[in-house]
Coordinates of N, CA and C in Angstrom, one line a residue:
X1 N -2.2 122.7 27.2 CA -1.9 121.7 28.2 C -1.3 120.5 27.6
X2 N -0.4 119.7 28.2 CA 0.2 118.5 27.6 C -0.8 117.4 27.5
X3 N -0.5 116.5 26.6 CA -1.4 115.3 26.4 C -1.6 114.5 27.7
X4 N -0.5 114.4 28.5 CA -0.6 113.6 29.7 C -1.7 114.1 30.6
X5 N -1.9 115.4 30.6 CA -3.0 116.0 31.5 C -4.3 115.5 31.1
X6 N -4.6 115.3 29.9 CA -5.9 114.8 29.4 C -6.1 113.3 29.6
X7 N -5.0 112.6 29.4 CA -5.0 111.2 29.6 C -5.2 110.7 31.0
X8 N -4.7 111.6 31.9 CA -4.8 111.2 33.4 C -6.0 112.0 34.0
X9 N -6.8 112.7 33.3 CA -7.9 113.5 33.8 C -8.9 112.6 34.6
X10 N -9.2 113.1 35.8 CA -10.3 112.5 36.6 C -11.4 113.5 36.9
X11 N -11.6 114.5 36.0 CA -12.6 115.4 36.2 C -12.2 116.5 37.3
X12 N -13.2 117.2 37.7 CA -13.0 118.3 38.7 C -13.1 117.6 40.1
X13 N -12.0 117.6 40.8 CA -11.8 116.8 42.0 C -12.5 117.3 43.2
X14 N -12.5 118.7 43.3 CA -13.1 119.3 44.5 C -14.2 120.3 44.2
X15 N -14.9 120.6 45.3 CA -16.0 121.6 45.1 C -15.4 123.0 44.8
X16 N -14.2 123.2 45.3 CA -13.6 124.5 45.1 C -13.2 124.7 43.6
X17 N -12.8 123.6 43.0 CA -12.5 123.7 41.6 C -13.8 123.9 40.8
X18 N -14.9 123.3 41.1 CA -16.1 123.5 40.4 C -16.6 125.0 40.6
X19 N -16.5 125.5 41.8 CA -16.9 126.9 42.0 C -16.0 127.9 41.2
X20 N -14.7 127.6 41.2 CA -13.7 128.5 40.5 C -14.0 128.5 39.0
X21 N -14.2 127.3 38.4 CA -14.5 127.2 37.0 C -15.8 127.9 36.6
X22 N -16.8 127.7 37.5 CA -18.1 128.3 37.3 C -18.0 129.9 37.3
X23 N -17.3 130.4 38.3 CA -17.1 131.9 38.3 C -16.3 132.4 37.2
X24 N -15.4 131.6 36.6 CA -14.5 132.0 35.6 C -15.2 131.9 34.2
X25 N -15.9 130.8 33.9 CA -16.5 130.6 32.6 C -18.0 130.8 32.5
X26 N -18.7 130.7 33.7 CA -20.2 130.8 33.7 C -20.8 129.5 33.2
X27 N -22.1 129.7 32.9 CA -22.9 128.5 32.5 C -22.6 128.1 31.0
X28 N -22.8 126.9 30.7 CA -22.6 126.3 29.4 C -23.9 126.5 28.5
X29 N -24.1 127.8 28.1 CA -25.3 128.1 27.4 C -25.0 129.3 26.5
X30 N -25.6 129.2 25.3 CA -25.5 130.4 24.3 C -26.9 130.8 24.0
X31 N -27.2 132.0 24.4 CA -28.5 132.5 24.2 C -28.5 133.4 22.9
X32 N -29.5 133.2 22.0 CA -29.7 134.0 20.8 C -30.7 135.0 21.1
X33 N -30.3 136.3 21.2 CA -31.2 137.4 21.5 C -32.1 137.7 20.2
X34 N -33.4 137.7 20.5 CA -34.3 138.0 19.4 C -34.9 139.4 19.6
X35 N -34.7 140.3 18.7 CA -35.3 141.6 18.8 C -36.7 141.6 18.3
X36 N -37.5 142.5 18.8 CA -38.9 142.6 18.3 C -39.0 143.2 16.9
X37 N -40.1 143.0 16.3 CA -40.3 143.5 14.9 C -40.2 145.0 14.9
X38 N -40.8 145.8 15.8 CA -40.5 147.2 15.7 C -39.1 147.6 15.8
X39 N -38.3 146.9 16.6 CA -36.9 147.2 16.8 C -36.1 147.0 15.5
X40 N -36.5 145.8 14.8 CA -35.8 145.5 13.6 C -36.2 146.5 12.4
X41 N -37.5 146.9 12.4 CA -37.9 147.8 11.4 C -37.2 149.2 11.6
X42 N -37.1 149.6 12.9 CA -36.4 150.8 13.2 C -35.0 150.8 12.8
X43 N -34.3 149.7 13.0 CA -32.9 149.6 12.6 C -32.8 149.7 11.1
X44 N -33.7 149.1 10.4 CA -33.7 149.1 8.9 C -34.0 150.6 8.4
X45 N -34.9 151.3 9.1 CA -35.2 152.6 8.7 C -34.0 153.6 8.9
X46 N -33.2 153.3 9.9 CA -32.0 154.1 10.2 C -30.8 153.7 9.5
X47 N -30.9 152.7 8.6 CA -29.7 152.3 7.8 C -29.3 153.4 6.8
X48 N -28.0 153.4 6.4 CA -27.6 154.5 5.5 C -28.4 154.4 4.1
X49 N -28.7 153.2 3.6 CA -29.4 153.2 2.4 C -30.8 153.8 2.5
X50 N -31.5 153.4 3.6 CA -32.9 153.9 3.8 C -32.8 155.5 4.0
X51 N -31.8 155.9 4.7 CA -31.7 157.4 5.0 C -31.5 158.1 3.6
X52 N -30.7 157.5 2.8 CA -30.4 158.2 1.5 C -31.7 158.2 0.6
X53 N -32.5 157.2 0.7 CA -33.7 157.1 0.0 C -34.7 158.2 0.5
X54 N -34.8 158.3 1.8 CA -35.6 159.3 2.4 C -35.2 160.7 2.0
X55 N -33.9 161.0 1.9 CA -33.4 162.3 1.5 C -33.7 162.5 0.0
X56 N -33.6 161.5 -0.8 CA -34.0 161.6 -2.2 C -35.5 161.9 -2.4
X57 N -36.3 161.2 -1.5 CA -37.7 161.5 -1.6 C -38.1 162.9 -1.2
X58 N -37.3 163.5 -0.2 CA -37.5 164.8 0.2 C -37.2 165.8 -0.9
X59 N -36.2 165.5 -1.7 CA -35.8 166.4 -2.8 C -36.9 166.4 -3.9
X60 N -37.4 165.2 -4.2 CA -38.5 165.1 -5.1 C -39.8 165.8 -4.6
X61 N -40.0 165.8 -3.3 CA -41.2 166.5 -2.8 C -41.0 168.0 -2.9
X62 N -39.8 168.5 -2.8 CA -39.5 169.9 -3.0 C -39.8 170.4 -4.4
X63 N -39.7 169.5 -5.3 CA -40.0 169.8 -6.7 C -41.5 169.5 -7.1
X64 N -42.3 169.2 -6.0 CA -43.7 169.0 -6.1 C -44.1 167.7 -6.9
X65 N -43.1 166.7 -6.8 CA -43.4 165.4 -7.4 C -44.0 164.5 -6.2
X66 N -45.1 164.9 -5.6 CA -45.6 164.3 -4.4 C -46.1 162.9 -4.7
X67 N -46.6 162.6 -5.9 CA -47.0 161.2 -6.2 C -45.9 160.2 -6.2
X68 N -44.8 160.6 -6.8 CA -43.6 159.8 -6.8 C -43.0 159.7 -5.4
X69 N -43.1 160.8 -4.7 CA -42.6 160.7 -3.3 C -43.4 159.7 -2.4
X70 N -44.7 159.8 -2.5 CA -45.5 158.8 -1.8 C -45.2 157.4 -2.2
X71 N -45.1 157.1 -3.4 CA -44.8 155.8 -3.9 C -43.5 155.3 -3.4
X72 N -42.5 156.2 -3.4 CA -41.1 155.9 -3.0 C -41.1 155.6 -1.5
X73 N -41.8 156.4 -0.7 CA -41.8 156.2 0.7 C -42.5 154.9 1.1
X74 N -43.6 154.6 0.3 CA -44.3 153.3 0.6 C -43.4 152.1 0.2
X75 N -42.7 152.2 -0.9 CA -41.7 151.1 -1.2 C -40.7 150.9 -0.2
X76 N -40.1 152.0 0.4 CA -39.1 151.9 1.4 C -39.6 151.2 2.6
X77 N -40.8 151.6 3.1 CA -41.4 151.0 4.3 C -41.7 149.6 4.1
X78 N -42.3 149.2 2.9 CA -42.6 147.8 2.7 C -41.3 147.0 2.6
X79 N -40.3 147.5 1.9 CA -39.0 146.7 1.8 C -38.4 146.5 3.1
X80 N -38.3 147.5 4.0 CA -37.7 147.4 5.3 C -38.6 146.4 6.2
X81 N -39.9 146.5 6.0 CA -40.7 145.6 6.8 C -40.5 144.1 6.4
X82 N -40.4 143.9 5.2 CA -40.2 142.5 4.7 C -38.8 142.0 5.2
X83 N -37.8 142.9 5.1 CA -36.5 142.5 5.5 C -36.4 142.2 7.0
X84 N -37.1 143.1 7.8 CA -37.2 142.8 9.2 C -37.9 141.5 9.6
X85 N -39.0 141.2 8.8 CA -39.7 140.0 9.1 C -38.8 138.8 8.8
X86 N -38.0 138.8 7.7 CA -37.1 137.7 7.4 C -36.1 137.5 8.4
X87 N -35.5 138.7 8.9 CA -34.5 138.6 10.0 C -35.1 138.0 11.2
X88 N -36.3 138.4 11.6 CA -37.0 137.9 12.8 C -37.2 136.4 12.7
X89 N -37.7 135.9 11.5 CA -37.9 134.5 11.3 C -36.6 133.7 11.4
X90 N -35.5 134.3 10.8 CA -34.2 133.6 10.8 C -33.7 133.5 12.2
X91 N -33.9 134.5 13.0 CA -33.4 134.5 14.4 C -34.2 133.5 15.2
X92 N -35.5 133.4 15.0 CA -36.3 132.4 15.7 C -35.9 131.0 15.3
X93 N -35.6 130.8 14.0 CA -35.1 129.4 13.6 C -33.8 129.1 14.2
X94 N -32.9 130.1 14.2 CA -31.6 129.8 14.8 C -31.7 129.5 16.3
X95 N -32.6 130.2 17.0 CA -32.7 129.9 18.4 C -33.3 128.5 18.6
X96 N -34.2 128.1 17.7 CA -34.8 126.8 17.8 C -33.8 125.6 17.6
X97 N -32.7 125.9 16.9 CA -31.7 124.9 16.7 C -30.9 124.5 17.9
X98 N -31.0 125.4 18.9 CA -30.2 125.1 20.1 C -30.8 123.9 20.9
X99 N -30.0 122.9 21.2 CA -30.6 121.7 21.9 C -31.1 122.1 23.3
X100 N -32.1 121.5 23.8 CA -32.6 121.7 25.1 C -31.7 121.1 26.2
X101 N -31.6 121.7 27.3 CA -30.7 121.1 28.4 C -31.2 119.7 28.8
X102 N -30.3 118.8 29.1 CA -30.6 117.5 29.6 C -29.5 117.1 30.6
X103 N -29.8 116.0 31.3 CA -28.8 115.5 32.3 C -28.0 114.4 31.7
X104 N -26.7 114.3 32.1 CA -25.8 113.3 31.7 C -24.8 113.0 32.8
X105 N -24.2 111.8 32.9 CA -23.3 111.5 33.9 C -22.0 112.3 33.8
X106 N -21.5 112.9 34.9 CA -20.3 113.6 35.0 C -19.5 113.1 36.2
X107 N -18.2 113.0 36.1 CA -17.4 112.5 37.2 C -16.8 113.7 37.9
X108 N -17.4 114.0 39.1 CA -17.0 115.2 39.9 C -16.8 114.8 41.3
X109 N -15.8 115.4 41.9 CA -15.5 115.1 43.4 C -15.4 113.7 43.7
X110 N -14.8 112.9 42.7 CA -14.5 111.5 43.0 C -15.6 110.6 42.8
X111 N -16.8 111.0 42.2 CA -17.9 110.1 42.0 C -18.7 110.6 40.8
X112 N -19.5 109.7 40.3 CA -20.4 110.0 39.2 C -21.7 110.6 39.7
X113 N -22.2 111.6 39.0 CA -23.4 112.2 39.3 C -24.1 112.8 38.1
X114 N -25.4 112.9 38.1 CA -26.1 113.5 37.0 C -26.0 115.0 37.0
X115 N -25.5 115.6 35.9 CA -25.3 117.0 35.9 C -26.0 117.5 34.6
X116 N -26.7 118.7 34.7 CA -27.3 119.3 33.5 C -26.2 119.8 32.6
X117 N -26.5 119.8 31.3 CA -25.6 120.2 30.3 C -25.2 121.7 30.4
X118 N -26.2 122.5 31.0 CA -25.9 123.9 31.2 C -24.9 124.1 32.3
X119 N -24.7 123.1 33.1 CA -23.8 123.2 34.3 C -22.4 122.6 34.0
X120 N -22.2 122.1 32.8 CA -20.9 121.6 32.5 C -19.8 122.7 32.5
X121 N -18.6 122.3 32.9 CA -17.5 123.2 33.0 C -16.2 122.6 32.4
X122 N -15.3 123.5 31.9 CA -14.0 123.0 31.4 C -13.3 122.1 32.5
X123 N -12.9 120.9 32.1 CA -12.3 120.0 33.0 C -13.2 118.9 33.4
X124 N -14.5 118.9 33.1 CA -15.4 117.9 33.4 C -15.1 116.6 32.6
X125 N -15.3 115.5 33.3 CA -15.3 114.2 32.6 C -16.7 113.6 32.5
X126 N -17.2 113.5 31.3 CA -18.6 113.1 31.1 C -18.7 111.8 30.3
X127 N -19.8 111.2 30.3 CA -20.1 110.0 29.5 C -21.3 110.3 28.6
X128 N -21.1 110.1 27.3 CA -22.1 110.4 26.3 C -22.7 109.1 25.7
X129 N -23.9 109.2 25.3 CA -24.6 108.1 24.5 C -25.5 108.7 23.5
X130 N -25.8 108.0 22.4 CA -26.7 108.5 21.4 C -28.1 108.2 21.8
X131 N -29.0 108.8 21.1 CA -30.5 108.6 21.4 C -31.0 107.3 20.9
X132 N -30.2 106.6 20.1 CA -30.7 105.4 19.5 C -30.1 104.1 20.2
X133 N -28.9 104.3 20.7 CA -28.2 103.2 21.3 C -27.1 103.7 22.2
X134 N -26.7 102.8 23.1 CA -25.6 103.2 24.1 C -24.4 102.4 23.8
X135 N -23.3 103.1 23.7 CA -22.0 102.5 23.5 C -21.3 102.2 24.8
X136 N -20.9 101.0 25.0 CA -20.2 100.7 26.3 C -18.8 101.3 26.4
X137 N -18.6 102.1 27.4 CA -17.3 102.7 27.6 C -16.9 102.5 29.0
X138 N -15.6 102.8 29.3 CA -15.1 102.7 30.7 C -15.9 103.6 31.6
X139 N -16.2 104.8 31.1 CA -16.9 105.8 32.0 C -18.4 105.3 32.2
X140 N -19.0 104.8 31.1 CA -20.3 104.3 31.2 C -20.5 103.1 32.2
X141 N -19.5 102.2 32.2 CA -19.5 101.1 33.1 C -19.3 101.5 34.5
X142 N -18.4 102.5 34.7 CA -18.2 103.0 36.1 C -19.5 103.8 36.6
X143 N -20.1 104.5 35.7 CA -21.4 105.2 36.1 C -22.4 104.2 36.5
X144 N -22.6 103.1 35.7 CA -23.5 102.1 36.0 C -23.2 101.4 37.4
X145 N -21.9 101.1 37.6 CA -21.5 100.5 38.9 C -21.8 101.4 40.1
X146 N -21.8 102.7 39.8 CA -22.0 103.6 40.9 C -23.5 103.9 41.1
X147 N -24.3 103.2 40.4 CA -25.8 103.4 40.5 C -26.3 104.6 39.8
X148 N -25.6 105.2 38.9 CA -26.1 106.4 38.2 C -26.8 105.9 36.9
X149 N -28.1 106.3 36.9 CA -28.9 105.9 35.7 C -28.7 106.8 34.6
X150 N -28.4 106.3 33.4 CA -28.2 107.1 32.2 C -29.5 107.6 31.7
X151 N -29.4 108.8 31.1 CA -30.6 109.4 30.4 C -30.9 108.7 29.1
X152 N -31.8 109.2 28.4 CA -32.2 108.7 27.1 C -31.2 108.9 26.0
X153 N -30.2 109.7 26.3 CA -29.2 110.0 25.3 C -29.6 111.1 24.4
X154 N -28.7 111.5 23.5 CA -29.0 112.6 22.6 C -28.1 112.5 21.4
X155 N -28.6 113.2 20.3 CA -27.8 113.3 19.1 C -27.0 114.6 19.1
X156 N -27.1 115.5 20.1 CA -26.4 116.7 20.1 C -25.3 116.7 21.2
X157 N -24.1 117.1 20.8 CA -23.0 117.1 21.8 C -23.1 118.4 22.5
X158 N -23.1 118.4 23.9 CA -23.4 119.6 24.6 C -22.3 120.7 24.7
X159 N -21.1 120.3 24.3 CA -19.9 121.2 24.4 C -18.8 120.7 23.6
X160 N -17.7 121.4 23.5 CA -16.5 120.9 22.9 C -15.8 119.9 23.8
X161 N -15.6 118.7 23.2 CA -15.1 117.6 24.0 C -13.9 116.9 23.4
X162 N -13.1 116.3 24.2 CA -12.0 115.5 23.8 C -12.3 114.0 24.2
X163 N -12.4 113.1 23.2 CA -12.8 111.8 23.5 C -11.6 111.0 24.1
X164 N -11.8 110.5 25.3 CA -10.7 109.7 26.0 C -10.9 108.2 25.8
X165 N -12.2 107.7 25.7 CA -12.5 106.3 25.5 C -13.6 106.2 24.5
X166 N -13.6 105.2 23.6 CA -14.6 105.0 22.7 C -14.4 105.8 21.4
X167 N -15.5 105.9 20.6 CA -15.4 106.7 19.3 C -16.8 107.2 19.0
X168 N -16.9 108.0 18.0 CA -18.2 108.6 17.7 C -18.2 109.1 16.2
X169 N -19.4 109.1 15.6 CA -19.5 109.6 14.3 C -20.3 110.9 14.5
X170 N -19.7 112.0 14.0 CA -20.3 113.4 14.3 C -20.7 114.1 13.0
X171 N -21.9 114.6 13.0 CA -22.3 115.4 11.9 C -22.0 116.9 12.2
X172 N -21.1 117.4 11.4 CA -20.6 118.8 11.6 C -21.1 119.8 10.6
X173 N -22.3 119.4 10.0 CA -22.8 120.2 8.9 C -23.1 121.6 9.4
X174 N -23.7 121.8 10.6 CA -24.1 123.1 11.0 C -22.9 124.0 11.4
X175 N -21.7 123.4 11.5 CA -20.5 124.1 11.9 C -19.6 124.4 10.7
X176 N -19.4 123.4 9.9 CA -18.4 123.5 8.7 C -19.1 123.4 7.4
X177 N -20.3 123.0 7.3 CA -21.0 122.8 6.0 C -20.7 121.4 5.4
X178 N -19.9 120.6 6.1 CA -19.5 119.3 5.5 C -20.7 118.4 5.7
X179 N -21.1 117.8 4.5 CA -22.3 117.0 4.5 C -22.1 115.5 5.0
X180 N -20.8 115.1 4.9 CA -20.4 113.7 5.3 C -20.1 113.7 6.8
X181 N -20.7 112.9 7.6 CA -20.3 112.8 9.0 C -18.9 112.4 9.2
X182 N -18.2 112.9 10.2 CA -16.8 112.6 10.5 C -16.6 111.6 11.6
X183 N -15.7 110.7 11.5 CA -15.4 109.8 12.5 C -14.4 110.4 13.5
X184 N -14.7 110.3 14.8 CA -13.9 110.8 15.9 C -13.4 109.7 16.7
X185 N -12.1 109.6 16.9 CA -11.5 108.5 17.7 C -11.0 109.1 19.0
X186 N -10.8 108.2 19.9 CA -10.3 108.6 21.3 C -8.8 108.9 21.2
X187 N -8.4 109.8 22.1 CA -7.0 110.1 22.3 C -6.3 109.0 22.9
X188 N -5.3 108.4 22.2 CA -4.6 107.2 22.6 C -3.2 107.5 23.0
X189 N -2.7 106.8 24.0 CA -1.3 106.9 24.4 C -0.4 106.5 23.3
X190 N -0.8 105.4 22.6 CA 0.1 104.9 21.5 C 0.4 105.9 20.4
X191 N -0.5 106.8 20.2 CA -0.2 107.8 19.2 C 0.6 109.0 19.6
X192 N 1.0 109.0 20.9 CA 1.9 110.0 21.4 C 3.0 109.4 22.2
X193 N 4.2 109.3 21.6 CA 5.3 108.7 22.3 C 5.8 109.6 23.4
X194 N 5.6 110.9 23.2 CA 6.0 111.9 24.3 C 4.7 112.6 24.7
X195 N 4.2 112.2 25.9 CA 2.9 112.7 26.4 C 3.1 114.1 27.0
X196 N 4.4 114.6 27.0 CA 4.6 115.9 27.6 C 4.4 117.0 26.6
X197 N 4.2 116.7 25.3 CA 4.0 117.7 24.3 C 2.5 118.2 24.4
X198 N 2.3 119.5 24.0 CA 1.0 120.1 24.1 C 0.0 119.5 23.1
X199 N -1.2 119.4 23.5 CA -2.2 118.9 22.5 C -2.5 119.9 21.4
X200 N -2.5 119.3 20.2 CA -2.8 120.2 19.0 C -4.3 120.4 18.9
X201 N -4.7 121.7 19.2 CA -6.1 122.0 19.2 C -6.7 122.1 17.8
X202 N -5.8 122.0 16.7 CA -6.3 122.0 15.4 C -6.9 120.6 15.0
X203 N -6.7 119.6 15.8 CA -7.3 118.3 15.6 C -6.4 117.3 14.9
X204 N -5.1 117.6 14.8 CA -4.2 116.7 14.2 C -3.8 115.5 15.1
X205 N -4.1 115.6 16.4 CA -3.7 114.6 17.3 C -4.6 113.4 17.3

């Protein structure tokens, strides 16, 4: 979409637009499926490496090396159980990193209203504030004037956003591995002499 579309954005204007976007994109949530320990152990036992080891143990058993066979089978089961436990713990940790849903001001149908982060849709105009302080922006002032009470704020951005007013310092370590927080500035008309050009999604705008 051209830059002018974002600069003139006033959010989702009608209820029909909200319903259409919801049916097209669904809720703003990513669920990390956690398998049970028996399922993870079963997957490990059916892996090619484990099956090869079981086949090798069967060959040793045919030669009456039953002591070596028992030791080998015990080692396989213990190794797969430890691997499954590590995977289970990693999945639980990954699921715990997901921020809990919270409410924030969103401009919909011509007015500000509190909307849960799981209900955000492409095209929404939202107002964000940090958990430690609030930055005064045009959207925040309009929300206050409309009688919309801001929440406590958060340090987690609920979705991919394009900043129209204000600025932010974002920690992208979990996404890119970059340890230094990055400064994000608002999309300004002065940086685009021709607002009909498409927005560069690679972040050069």
